[in-house]
mmCIF file of C-alpha atoms and ligand atoms in Angstrom:
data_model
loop_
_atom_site.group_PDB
_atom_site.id
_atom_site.type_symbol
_atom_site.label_atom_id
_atom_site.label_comp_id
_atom_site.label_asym_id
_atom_site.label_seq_id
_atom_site.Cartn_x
_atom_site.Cartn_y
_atom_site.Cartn_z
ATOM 1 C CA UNK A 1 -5.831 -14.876 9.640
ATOM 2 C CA UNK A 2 -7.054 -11.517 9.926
ATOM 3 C CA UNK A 3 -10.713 -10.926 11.186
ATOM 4 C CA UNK A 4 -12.562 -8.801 13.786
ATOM 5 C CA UNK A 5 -10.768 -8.830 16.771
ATOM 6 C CA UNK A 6 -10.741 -7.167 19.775
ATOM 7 C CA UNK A 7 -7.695 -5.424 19.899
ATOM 8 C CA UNK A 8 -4.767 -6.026 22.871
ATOM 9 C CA UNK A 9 -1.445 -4.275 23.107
ATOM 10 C CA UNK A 10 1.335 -6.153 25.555
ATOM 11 C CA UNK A 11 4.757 -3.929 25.946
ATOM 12 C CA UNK A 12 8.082 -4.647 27.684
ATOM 13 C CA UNK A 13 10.461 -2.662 29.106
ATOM 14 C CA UNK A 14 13.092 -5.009 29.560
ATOM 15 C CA UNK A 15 14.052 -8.611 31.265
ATOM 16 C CA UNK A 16 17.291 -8.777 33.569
ATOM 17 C CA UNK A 17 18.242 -8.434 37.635
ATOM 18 C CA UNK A 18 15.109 -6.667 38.511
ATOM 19 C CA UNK A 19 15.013 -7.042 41.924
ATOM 20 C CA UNK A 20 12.692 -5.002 45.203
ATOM 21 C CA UNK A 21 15.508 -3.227 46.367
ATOM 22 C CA UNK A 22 14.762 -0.592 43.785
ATOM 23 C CA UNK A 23 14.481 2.916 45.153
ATOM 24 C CA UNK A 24 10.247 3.789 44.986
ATOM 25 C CA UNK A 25 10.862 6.748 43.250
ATOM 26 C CA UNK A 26 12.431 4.485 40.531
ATOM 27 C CA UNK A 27 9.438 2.032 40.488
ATOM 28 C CA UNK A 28 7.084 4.887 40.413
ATOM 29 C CA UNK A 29 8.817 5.670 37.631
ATOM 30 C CA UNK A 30 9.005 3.068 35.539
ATOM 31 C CA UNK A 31 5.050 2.081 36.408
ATOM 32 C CA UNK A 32 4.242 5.567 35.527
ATOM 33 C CA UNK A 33 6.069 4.962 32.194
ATOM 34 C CA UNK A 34 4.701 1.587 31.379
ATOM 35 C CA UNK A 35 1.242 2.543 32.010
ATOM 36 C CA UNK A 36 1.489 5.933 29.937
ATOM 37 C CA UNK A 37 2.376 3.915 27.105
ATOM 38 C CA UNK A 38 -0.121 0.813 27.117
ATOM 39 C CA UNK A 39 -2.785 3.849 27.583
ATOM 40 C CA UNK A 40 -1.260 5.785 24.563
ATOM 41 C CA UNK A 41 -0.900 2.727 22.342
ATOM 42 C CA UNK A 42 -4.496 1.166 23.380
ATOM 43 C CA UNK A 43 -6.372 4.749 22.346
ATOM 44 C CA UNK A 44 -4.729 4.056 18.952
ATOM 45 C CA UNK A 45 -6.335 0.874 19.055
ATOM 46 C CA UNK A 46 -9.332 1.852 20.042
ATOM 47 C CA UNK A 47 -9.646 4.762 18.178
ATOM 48 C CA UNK A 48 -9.078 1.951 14.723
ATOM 49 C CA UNK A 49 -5.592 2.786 14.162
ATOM 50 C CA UNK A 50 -3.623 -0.441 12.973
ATOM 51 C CA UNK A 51 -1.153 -2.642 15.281
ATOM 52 C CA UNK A 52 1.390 -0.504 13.679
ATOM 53 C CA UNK A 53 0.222 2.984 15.357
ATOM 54 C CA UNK A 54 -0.257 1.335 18.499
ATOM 55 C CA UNK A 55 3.522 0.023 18.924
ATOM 56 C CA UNK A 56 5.204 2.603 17.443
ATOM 57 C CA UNK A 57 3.312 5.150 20.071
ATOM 58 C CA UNK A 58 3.947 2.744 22.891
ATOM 59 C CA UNK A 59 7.558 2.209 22.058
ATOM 60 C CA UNK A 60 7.968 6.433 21.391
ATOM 61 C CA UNK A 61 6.543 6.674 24.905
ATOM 62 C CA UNK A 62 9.132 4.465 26.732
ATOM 63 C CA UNK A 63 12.095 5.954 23.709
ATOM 64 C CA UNK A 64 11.650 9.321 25.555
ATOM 65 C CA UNK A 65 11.749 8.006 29.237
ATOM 66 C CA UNK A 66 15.292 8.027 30.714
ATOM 67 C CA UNK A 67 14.224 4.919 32.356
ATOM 68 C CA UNK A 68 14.937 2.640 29.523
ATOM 69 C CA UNK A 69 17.383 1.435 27.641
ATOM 70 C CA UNK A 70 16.102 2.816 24.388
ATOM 71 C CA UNK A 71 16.300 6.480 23.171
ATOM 72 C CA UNK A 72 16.759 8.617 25.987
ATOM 73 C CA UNK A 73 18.430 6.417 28.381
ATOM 74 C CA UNK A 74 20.339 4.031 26.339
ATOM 75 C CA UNK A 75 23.509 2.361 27.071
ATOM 76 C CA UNK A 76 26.580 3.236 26.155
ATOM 77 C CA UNK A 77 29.330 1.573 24.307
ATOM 78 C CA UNK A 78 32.828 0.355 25.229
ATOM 79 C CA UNK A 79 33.962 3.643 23.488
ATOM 80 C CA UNK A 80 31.361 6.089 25.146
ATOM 81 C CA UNK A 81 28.800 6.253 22.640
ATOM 82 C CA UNK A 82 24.996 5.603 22.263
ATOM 83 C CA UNK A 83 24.790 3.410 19.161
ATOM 84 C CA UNK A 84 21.145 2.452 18.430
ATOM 85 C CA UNK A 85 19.369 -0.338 17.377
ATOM 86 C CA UNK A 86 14.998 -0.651 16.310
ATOM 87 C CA UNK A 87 12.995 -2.459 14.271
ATOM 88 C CA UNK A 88 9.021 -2.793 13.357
ATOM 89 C CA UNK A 89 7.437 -5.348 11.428
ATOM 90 C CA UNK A 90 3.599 -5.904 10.124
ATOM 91 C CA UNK A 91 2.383 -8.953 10.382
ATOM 92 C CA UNK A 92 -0.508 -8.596 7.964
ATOM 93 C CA UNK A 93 2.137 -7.897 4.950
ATOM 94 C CA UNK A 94 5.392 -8.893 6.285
ATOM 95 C CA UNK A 95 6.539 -5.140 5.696
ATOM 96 C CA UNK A 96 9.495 -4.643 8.044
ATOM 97 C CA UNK A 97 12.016 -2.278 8.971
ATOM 98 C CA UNK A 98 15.338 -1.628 11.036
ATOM 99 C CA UNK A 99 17.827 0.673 12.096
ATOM 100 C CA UNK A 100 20.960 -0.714 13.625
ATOM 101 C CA UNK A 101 23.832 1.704 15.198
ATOM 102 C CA UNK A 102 22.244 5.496 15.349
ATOM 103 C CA UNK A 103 23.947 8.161 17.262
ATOM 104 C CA UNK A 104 21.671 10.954 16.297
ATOM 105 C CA UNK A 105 18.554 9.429 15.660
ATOM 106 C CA UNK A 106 15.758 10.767 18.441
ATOM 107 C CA UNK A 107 12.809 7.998 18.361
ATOM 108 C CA UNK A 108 14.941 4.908 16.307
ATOM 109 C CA UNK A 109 11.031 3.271 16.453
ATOM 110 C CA UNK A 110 9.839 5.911 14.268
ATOM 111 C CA UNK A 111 12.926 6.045 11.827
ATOM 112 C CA UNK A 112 12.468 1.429 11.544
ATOM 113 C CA UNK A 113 8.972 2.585 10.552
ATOM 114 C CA UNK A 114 9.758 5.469 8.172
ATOM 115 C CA UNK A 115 12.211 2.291 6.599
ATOM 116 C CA UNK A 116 9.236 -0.227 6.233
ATOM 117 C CA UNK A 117 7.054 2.475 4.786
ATOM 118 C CA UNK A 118 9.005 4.817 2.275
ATOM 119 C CA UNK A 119 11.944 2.951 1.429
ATOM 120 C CA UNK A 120 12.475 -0.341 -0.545
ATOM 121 C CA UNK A 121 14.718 -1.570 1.741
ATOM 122 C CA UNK A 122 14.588 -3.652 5.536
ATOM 123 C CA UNK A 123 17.221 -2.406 7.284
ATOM 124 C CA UNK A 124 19.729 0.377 7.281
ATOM 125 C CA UNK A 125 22.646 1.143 9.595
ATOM 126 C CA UNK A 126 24.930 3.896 11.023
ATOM 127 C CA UNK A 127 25.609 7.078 8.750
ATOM 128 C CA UNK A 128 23.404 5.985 5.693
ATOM 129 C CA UNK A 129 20.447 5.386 7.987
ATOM 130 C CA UNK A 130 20.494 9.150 9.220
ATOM 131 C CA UNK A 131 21.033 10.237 5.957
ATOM 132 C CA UNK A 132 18.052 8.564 4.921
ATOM 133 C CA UNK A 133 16.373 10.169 8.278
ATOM 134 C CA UNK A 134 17.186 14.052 7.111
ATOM 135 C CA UNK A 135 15.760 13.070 3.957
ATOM 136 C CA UNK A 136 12.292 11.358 5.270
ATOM 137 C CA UNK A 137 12.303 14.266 8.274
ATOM 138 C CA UNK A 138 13.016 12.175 11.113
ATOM 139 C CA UNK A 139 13.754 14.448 13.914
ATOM 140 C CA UNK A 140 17.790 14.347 14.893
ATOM 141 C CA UNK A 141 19.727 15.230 18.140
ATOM 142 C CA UNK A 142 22.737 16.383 19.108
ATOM 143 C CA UNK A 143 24.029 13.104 20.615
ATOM 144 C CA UNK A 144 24.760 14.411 23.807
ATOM 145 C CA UNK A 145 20.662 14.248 24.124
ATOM 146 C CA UNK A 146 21.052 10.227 25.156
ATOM 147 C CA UNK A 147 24.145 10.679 27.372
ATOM 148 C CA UNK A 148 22.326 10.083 31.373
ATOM 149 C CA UNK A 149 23.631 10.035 34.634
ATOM 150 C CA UNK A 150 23.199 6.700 35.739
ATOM 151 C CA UNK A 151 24.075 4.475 32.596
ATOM 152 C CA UNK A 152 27.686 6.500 32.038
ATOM 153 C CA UNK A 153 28.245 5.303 36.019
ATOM 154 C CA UNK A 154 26.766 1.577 34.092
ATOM 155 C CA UNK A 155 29.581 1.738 32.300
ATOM 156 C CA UNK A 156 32.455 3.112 34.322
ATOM 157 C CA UNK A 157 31.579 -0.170 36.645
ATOM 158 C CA UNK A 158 31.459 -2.200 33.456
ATOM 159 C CA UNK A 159 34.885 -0.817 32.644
ATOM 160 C CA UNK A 160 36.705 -1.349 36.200
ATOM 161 C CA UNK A 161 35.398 -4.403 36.051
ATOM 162 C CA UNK A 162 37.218 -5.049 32.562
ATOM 163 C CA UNK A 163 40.192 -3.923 33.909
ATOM 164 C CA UNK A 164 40.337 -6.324 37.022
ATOM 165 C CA UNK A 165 39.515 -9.059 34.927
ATOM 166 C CA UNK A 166 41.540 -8.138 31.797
ATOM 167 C CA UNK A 167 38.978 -8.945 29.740
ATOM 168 C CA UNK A 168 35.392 -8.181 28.449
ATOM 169 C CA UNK A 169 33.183 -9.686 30.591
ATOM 170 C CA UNK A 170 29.692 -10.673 28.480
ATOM 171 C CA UNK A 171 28.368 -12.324 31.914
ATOM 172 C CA UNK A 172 28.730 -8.699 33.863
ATOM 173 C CA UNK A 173 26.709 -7.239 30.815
ATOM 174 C CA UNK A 174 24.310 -9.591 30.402
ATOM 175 C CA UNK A 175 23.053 -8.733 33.597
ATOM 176 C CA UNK A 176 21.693 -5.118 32.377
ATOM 177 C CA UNK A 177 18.689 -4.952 29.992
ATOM 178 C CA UNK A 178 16.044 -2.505 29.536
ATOM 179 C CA UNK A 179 15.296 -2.626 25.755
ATOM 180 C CA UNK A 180 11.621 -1.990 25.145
ATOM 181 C CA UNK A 181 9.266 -3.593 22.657
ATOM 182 C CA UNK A 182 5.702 -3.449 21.836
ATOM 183 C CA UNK A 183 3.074 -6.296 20.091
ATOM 184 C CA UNK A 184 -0.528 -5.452 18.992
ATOM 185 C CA UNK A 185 -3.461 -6.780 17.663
ATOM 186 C CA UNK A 186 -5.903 -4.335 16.238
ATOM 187 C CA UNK A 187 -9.760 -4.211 15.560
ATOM 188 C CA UNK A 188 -9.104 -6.035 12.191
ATOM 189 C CA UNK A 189 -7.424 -8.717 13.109
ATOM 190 C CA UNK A 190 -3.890 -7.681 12.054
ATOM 191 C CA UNK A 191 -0.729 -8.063 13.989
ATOM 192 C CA UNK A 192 2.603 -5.881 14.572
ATOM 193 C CA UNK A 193 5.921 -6.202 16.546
ATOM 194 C CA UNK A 194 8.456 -3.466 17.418
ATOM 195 C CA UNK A 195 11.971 -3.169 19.437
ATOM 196 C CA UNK A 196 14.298 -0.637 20.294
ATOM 197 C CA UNK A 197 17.610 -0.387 22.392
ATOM 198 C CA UNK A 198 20.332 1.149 23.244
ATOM 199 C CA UNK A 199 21.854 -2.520 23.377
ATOM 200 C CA UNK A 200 24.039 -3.912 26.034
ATOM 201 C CA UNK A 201 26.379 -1.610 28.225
ATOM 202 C CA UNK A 202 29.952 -1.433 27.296
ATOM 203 C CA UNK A 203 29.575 -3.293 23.945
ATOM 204 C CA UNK A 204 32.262 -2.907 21.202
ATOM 205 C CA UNK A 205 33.261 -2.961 18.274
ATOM 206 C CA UNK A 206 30.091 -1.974 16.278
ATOM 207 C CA UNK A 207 28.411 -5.107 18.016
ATOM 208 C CA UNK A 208 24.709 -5.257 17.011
ATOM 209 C CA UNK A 209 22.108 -7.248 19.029
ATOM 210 C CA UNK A 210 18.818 -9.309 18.092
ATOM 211 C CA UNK A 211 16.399 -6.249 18.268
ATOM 212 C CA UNK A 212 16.773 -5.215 15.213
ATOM 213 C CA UNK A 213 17.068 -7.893 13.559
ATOM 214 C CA UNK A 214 13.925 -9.241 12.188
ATOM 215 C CA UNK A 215 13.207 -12.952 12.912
ATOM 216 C CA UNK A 216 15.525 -12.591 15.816
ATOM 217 C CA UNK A 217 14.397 -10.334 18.475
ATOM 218 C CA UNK A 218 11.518 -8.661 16.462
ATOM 219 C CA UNK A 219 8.735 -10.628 14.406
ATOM 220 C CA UNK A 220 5.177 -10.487 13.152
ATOM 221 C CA UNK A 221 3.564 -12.468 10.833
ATOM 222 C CA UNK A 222 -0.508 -12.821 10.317
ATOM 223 C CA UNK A 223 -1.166 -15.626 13.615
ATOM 224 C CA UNK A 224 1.857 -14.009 16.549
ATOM 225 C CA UNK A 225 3.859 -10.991 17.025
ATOM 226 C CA UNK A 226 6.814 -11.256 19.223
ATOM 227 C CA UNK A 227 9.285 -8.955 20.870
ATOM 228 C CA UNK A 228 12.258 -9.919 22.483
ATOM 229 C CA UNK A 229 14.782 -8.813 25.416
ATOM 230 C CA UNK A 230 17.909 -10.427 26.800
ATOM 231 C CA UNK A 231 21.079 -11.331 26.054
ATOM 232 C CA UNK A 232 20.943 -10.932 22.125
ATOM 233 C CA UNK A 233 23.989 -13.269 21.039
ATOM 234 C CA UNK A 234 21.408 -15.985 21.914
ATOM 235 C CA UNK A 235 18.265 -14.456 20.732
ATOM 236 C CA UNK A 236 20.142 -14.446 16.955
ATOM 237 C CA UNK A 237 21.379 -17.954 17.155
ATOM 238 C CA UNK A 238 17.915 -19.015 17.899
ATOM 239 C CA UNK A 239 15.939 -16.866 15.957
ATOM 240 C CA UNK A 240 14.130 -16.549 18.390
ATOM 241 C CA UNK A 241 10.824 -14.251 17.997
ATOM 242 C CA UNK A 242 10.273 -16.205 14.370
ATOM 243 C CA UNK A 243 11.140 -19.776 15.640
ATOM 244 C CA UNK A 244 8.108 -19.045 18.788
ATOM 245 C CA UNK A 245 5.654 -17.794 15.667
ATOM 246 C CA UNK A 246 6.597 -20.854 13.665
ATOM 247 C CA UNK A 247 5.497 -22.989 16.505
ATOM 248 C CA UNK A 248 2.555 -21.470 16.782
ATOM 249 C CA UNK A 249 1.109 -20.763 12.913
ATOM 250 C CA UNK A 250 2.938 -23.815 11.035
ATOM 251 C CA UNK A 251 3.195 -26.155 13.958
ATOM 252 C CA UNK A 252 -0.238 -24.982 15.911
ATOM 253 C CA UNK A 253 1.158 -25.270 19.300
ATOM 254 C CA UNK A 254 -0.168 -22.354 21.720
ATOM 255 C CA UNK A 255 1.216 -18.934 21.859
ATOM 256 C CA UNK A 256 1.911 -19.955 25.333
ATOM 257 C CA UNK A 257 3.285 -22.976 25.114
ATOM 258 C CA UNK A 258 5.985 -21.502 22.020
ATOM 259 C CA UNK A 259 7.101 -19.077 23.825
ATOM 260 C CA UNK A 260 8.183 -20.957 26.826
ATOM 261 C CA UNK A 261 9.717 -23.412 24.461
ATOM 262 C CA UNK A 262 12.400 -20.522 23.402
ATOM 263 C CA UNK A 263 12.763 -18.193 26.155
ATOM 264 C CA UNK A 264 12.287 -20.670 28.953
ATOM 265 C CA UNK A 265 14.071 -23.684 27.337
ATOM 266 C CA UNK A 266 16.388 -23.493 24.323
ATOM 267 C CA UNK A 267 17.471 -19.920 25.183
ATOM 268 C CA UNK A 268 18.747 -21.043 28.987
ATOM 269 C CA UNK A 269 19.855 -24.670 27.622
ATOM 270 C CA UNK A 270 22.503 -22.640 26.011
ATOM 271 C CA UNK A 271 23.563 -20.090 28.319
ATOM 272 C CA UNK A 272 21.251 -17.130 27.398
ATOM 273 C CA UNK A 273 18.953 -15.082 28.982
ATOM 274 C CA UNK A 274 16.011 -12.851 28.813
ATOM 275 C CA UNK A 275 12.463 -12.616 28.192
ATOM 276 C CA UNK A 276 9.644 -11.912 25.623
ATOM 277 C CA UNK A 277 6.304 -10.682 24.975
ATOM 278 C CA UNK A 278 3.748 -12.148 22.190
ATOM 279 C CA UNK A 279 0.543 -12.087 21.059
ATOM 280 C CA UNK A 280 -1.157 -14.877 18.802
ATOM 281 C CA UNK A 281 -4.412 -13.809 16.408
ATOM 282 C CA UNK A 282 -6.742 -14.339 18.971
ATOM 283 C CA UNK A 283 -5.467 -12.165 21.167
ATOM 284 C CA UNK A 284 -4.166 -14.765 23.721
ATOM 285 C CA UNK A 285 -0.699 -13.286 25.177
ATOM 286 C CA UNK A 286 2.103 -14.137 27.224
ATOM 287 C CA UNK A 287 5.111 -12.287 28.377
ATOM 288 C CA UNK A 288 7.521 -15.330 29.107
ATOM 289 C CA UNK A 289 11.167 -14.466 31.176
ATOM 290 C CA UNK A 290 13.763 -16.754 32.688
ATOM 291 C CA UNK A 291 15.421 -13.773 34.630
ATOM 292 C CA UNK A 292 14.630 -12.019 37.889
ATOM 293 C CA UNK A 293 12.142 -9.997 36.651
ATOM 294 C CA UNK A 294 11.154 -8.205 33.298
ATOM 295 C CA UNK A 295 8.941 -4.646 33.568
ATOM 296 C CA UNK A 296 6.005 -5.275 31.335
ATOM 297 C CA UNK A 297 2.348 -4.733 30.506
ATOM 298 C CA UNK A 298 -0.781 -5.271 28.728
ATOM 299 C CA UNK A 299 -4.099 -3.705 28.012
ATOM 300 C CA UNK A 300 -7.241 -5.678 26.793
ATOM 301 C CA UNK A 301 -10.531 -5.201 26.143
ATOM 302 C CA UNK A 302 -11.261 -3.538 29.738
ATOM 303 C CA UNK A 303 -8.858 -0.741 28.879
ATOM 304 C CA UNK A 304 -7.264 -1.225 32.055
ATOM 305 C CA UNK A 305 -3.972 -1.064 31.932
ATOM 306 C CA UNK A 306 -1.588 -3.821 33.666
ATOM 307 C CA UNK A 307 1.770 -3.314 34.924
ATOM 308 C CA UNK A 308 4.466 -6.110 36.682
ATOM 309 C CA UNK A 309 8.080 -5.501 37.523
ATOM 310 C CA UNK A 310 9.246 -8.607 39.458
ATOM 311 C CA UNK A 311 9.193 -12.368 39.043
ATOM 312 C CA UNK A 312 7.415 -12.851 41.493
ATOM 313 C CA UNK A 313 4.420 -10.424 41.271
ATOM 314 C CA UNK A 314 1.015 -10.871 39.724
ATOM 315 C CA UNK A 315 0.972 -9.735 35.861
ATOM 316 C CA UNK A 316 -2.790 -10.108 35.606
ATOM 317 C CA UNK A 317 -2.189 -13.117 33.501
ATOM 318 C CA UNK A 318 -2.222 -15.488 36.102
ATOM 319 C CA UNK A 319 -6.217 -15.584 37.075
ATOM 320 C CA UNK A 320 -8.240 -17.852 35.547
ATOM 321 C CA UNK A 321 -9.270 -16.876 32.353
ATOM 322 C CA UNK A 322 -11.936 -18.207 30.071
ATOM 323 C CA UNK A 323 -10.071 -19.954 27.292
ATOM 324 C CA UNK A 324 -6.013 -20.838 28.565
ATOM 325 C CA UNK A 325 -4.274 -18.995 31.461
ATOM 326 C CA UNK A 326 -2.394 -16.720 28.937
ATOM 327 C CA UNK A 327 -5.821 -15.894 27.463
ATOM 328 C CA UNK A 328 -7.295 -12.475 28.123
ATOM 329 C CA UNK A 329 -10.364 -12.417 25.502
HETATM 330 N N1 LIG B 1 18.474 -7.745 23.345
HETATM 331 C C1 LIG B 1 19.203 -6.514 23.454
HETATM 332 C C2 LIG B 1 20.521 -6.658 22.768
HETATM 333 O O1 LIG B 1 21.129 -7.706 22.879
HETATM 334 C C3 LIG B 1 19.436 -6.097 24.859
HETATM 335 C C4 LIG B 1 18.201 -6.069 25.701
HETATM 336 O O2 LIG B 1 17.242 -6.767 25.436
HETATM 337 O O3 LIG B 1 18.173 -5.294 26.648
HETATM 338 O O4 LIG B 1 20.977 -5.709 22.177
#
C-alpha cells in the first residue's frame, strides 16, 4: 500500500566465507564502499527521488568498486570472460527489467533500468542487450575494463582445483559471492529491488544465476522488496525473493519472519546457500544469511549509515527497537 513513509534503503554486498582474517586494508575497503553507497542512495531518498533512484545509485556505487562481484570486479567464467547479470524491479507498478550475460556493459544496474523504462520488454541477454544499450546510450567498455587481479587468481584456483578433481566442482564455487543488491522504500510509500553480478567464478556454459531473474533473486511488489545473494541454482528453484514477499503481502506473516523461512530454512534444507536483504511497506527490514558472513547495510531515518561484515558482528538491527527487532521506524 503506498503512503507516507519514511524512507529506508538496506544494500548487500554479498553472503559467502566472510571470515576476520581479511587483510584491514580490504575491510576498510569494502566499509568505505558500503557506506558511500547507503549515503548516495539515502540523499536520493531524501532529496524525494523514488526507491528506484535510490537502488540504482547504491548498486552503481558498489558496480564501480573492484571489491565486488558486480561491474568492476566481477567473476570470471570457466572460459575467461566477465559475463553479466542485473535486474531492477518497481514495486509500485511491477515494471521490471534484466540483463543477463554482458561483456561490455559498464553499470548492468543502469542498462536493467534503461530495460524497465524504454523498452517493452523484461529482460534481454548477451549481444541483443548491448545492442539495445548503444541505442538507449548506455555507456560501453572495452571488456578488458572488468578483468582484476585477484578474481583471475579466483579462478586459476577454481581451475586447478577442476583439474585434481576432474570435474566442476559447484561446492568450491559456491563458496565465493559478492553480488550486490539494493531495496528501498521512499517518502511515498513505494518500494524497489535491484541485483547485479558478475555471477559465480568459473561458471560455464552461458550459465545464468537468480539475480536477474525476477521473482528469483530480485523482487518488488507494493508491501516487500527483496534482493538476493548465494548460490543461485537454489535461489531459482525456490523463487526465492517472490516466495518471502508472498509470505508477507498474501499470507501476512512478518518481513522477518518470511525471510528466515527461505534463506534460513528451505534454501539450506536443500543444499543452498546465501543470504538476503528486504524491506516490507513499513519500513521494517531484515538482512537474513545462513553463511559466514554477508557485507551489508542500511540507512533509516537517522541518516546514519550502518555497515556489518561478519556473522557474528552487530548490524544495528539487533537493539531493541520499538515495534519487532527487525524494525527500524
Ligand atoms: N546469486 C549469484 C548467482 O548465482 C551469485 C551471488 O549471489 O554472489 O549468480
Amino acid at each position: 500500500m503506498s503512503h507516507a513513509a519514511s524512507p529506508v534503503l538496506v544494500i548487500h554486498g554479498g553472503a559467502g566465507v566472510i571470515k576476520r582474517e581479511m587483510s584491514p586494508a580490504k575491510e576498510k575497503a569494502v566499509r568505505a564502499a558500503l557506506t558511500r553507497a547507503l549515503q548516495n542512495g539515502y540523499a536520493q531518498l531524501k532529496a524525494g527521488k523514488t526507491a528506484v533512484d535510490a537502488v540504482t545509485t547504491a548498486i552503481t556505487v558498489l558496480e564501480d568498486d573492484a571489491n565486488f562481484n558486480a561491474g568492476k570486479g566481477s567473476v570470471f567464467t570457466h572460459d575467461g570472460k566477465n559475463e553479466l547479470d542485473a535486474a531492477i524491479m518497481d514495486g509500485s507498478t511491477l515494471a521490471a527489467g534484466s540483463v543477463a550475460g554482458v561483456h561490455r556493459v559498464k553499470n548492468p544496474i543502469l542498462l536493467a533500468r534503461a530495460v524497465m523504462e524504454k523498452s517493452q520488454h523484461v529482460m534481454l541477454v548477451g549481444d541483443g542487450a548491448e545492442e539495445f544499450a548503444r541505442s538507449v546510450g548506455i555507456e560501453l567498455v572495452d571488456p578488458s575494463y572488468f578483468h582484476t587481479e585477484e578474481r583471475w587468481q579466483q579462478l586459476q584456483k577454481a581451475l586447478k582445483e577442476d583439474a585434481e578433481h576432474s570435474r566442476h566442482s559447484d561446492v568450491e564455487t559456491a563458496k565465493h559471492f559478492g553480488t550486490v543488491g539494493a531495496v528501498a522504500l521512499d517518502a511515498q510509500g513505494h518500494l524497489a529491488a535491484g541485483t547485479s553480478t558478475g555471477g559465480m567464478n568459473d561458471k560455464r556454459w552461458g550459465r545464468v544465476g537468480d539475480s536477474p531473474i525476477i521473482g528469483a533473486g530480485t523482487y518488488a511488489n507494493d508491501g516487500c522488496a527483496v534482493s538476493g545473494t548465494g548460490w543461485g541454482e537454489y535461489y531459482i528453484r525456490t523463487v526465492a525473493a517472490h516466495e518471502i514477499c508472498m509470505r508477507v503481502t498474501q499470507m501476512r506473516v512478518p518481513l522477518q519472519r518470511a525471510a528466515a523461512e527461505v534463506i534460513n530454512q528451505e534454501i539450506p534444507s536443500m543444499g543452498g546457500n546465501g543470504g538476503a536483504i528486504a524491506v516490507d511497506d513499513e519500513g521494517h527490514i531484515t538482512m537474513p544469511f545462513n553463511t559466514d558472513g554477508m557485507y551489508r547495510g542500511w540507512i533509516g531515518a537517522d541518516g546514519v549509515p550502518h555497515v556489518a561484515l561478519y556473522g557474528d558482528e552487530n548490524d544495528g538491527t539487533a537493539e531493541p527497537l520499538p515495534a519487532t527487532s527487525s524494525s527500524i521506524d
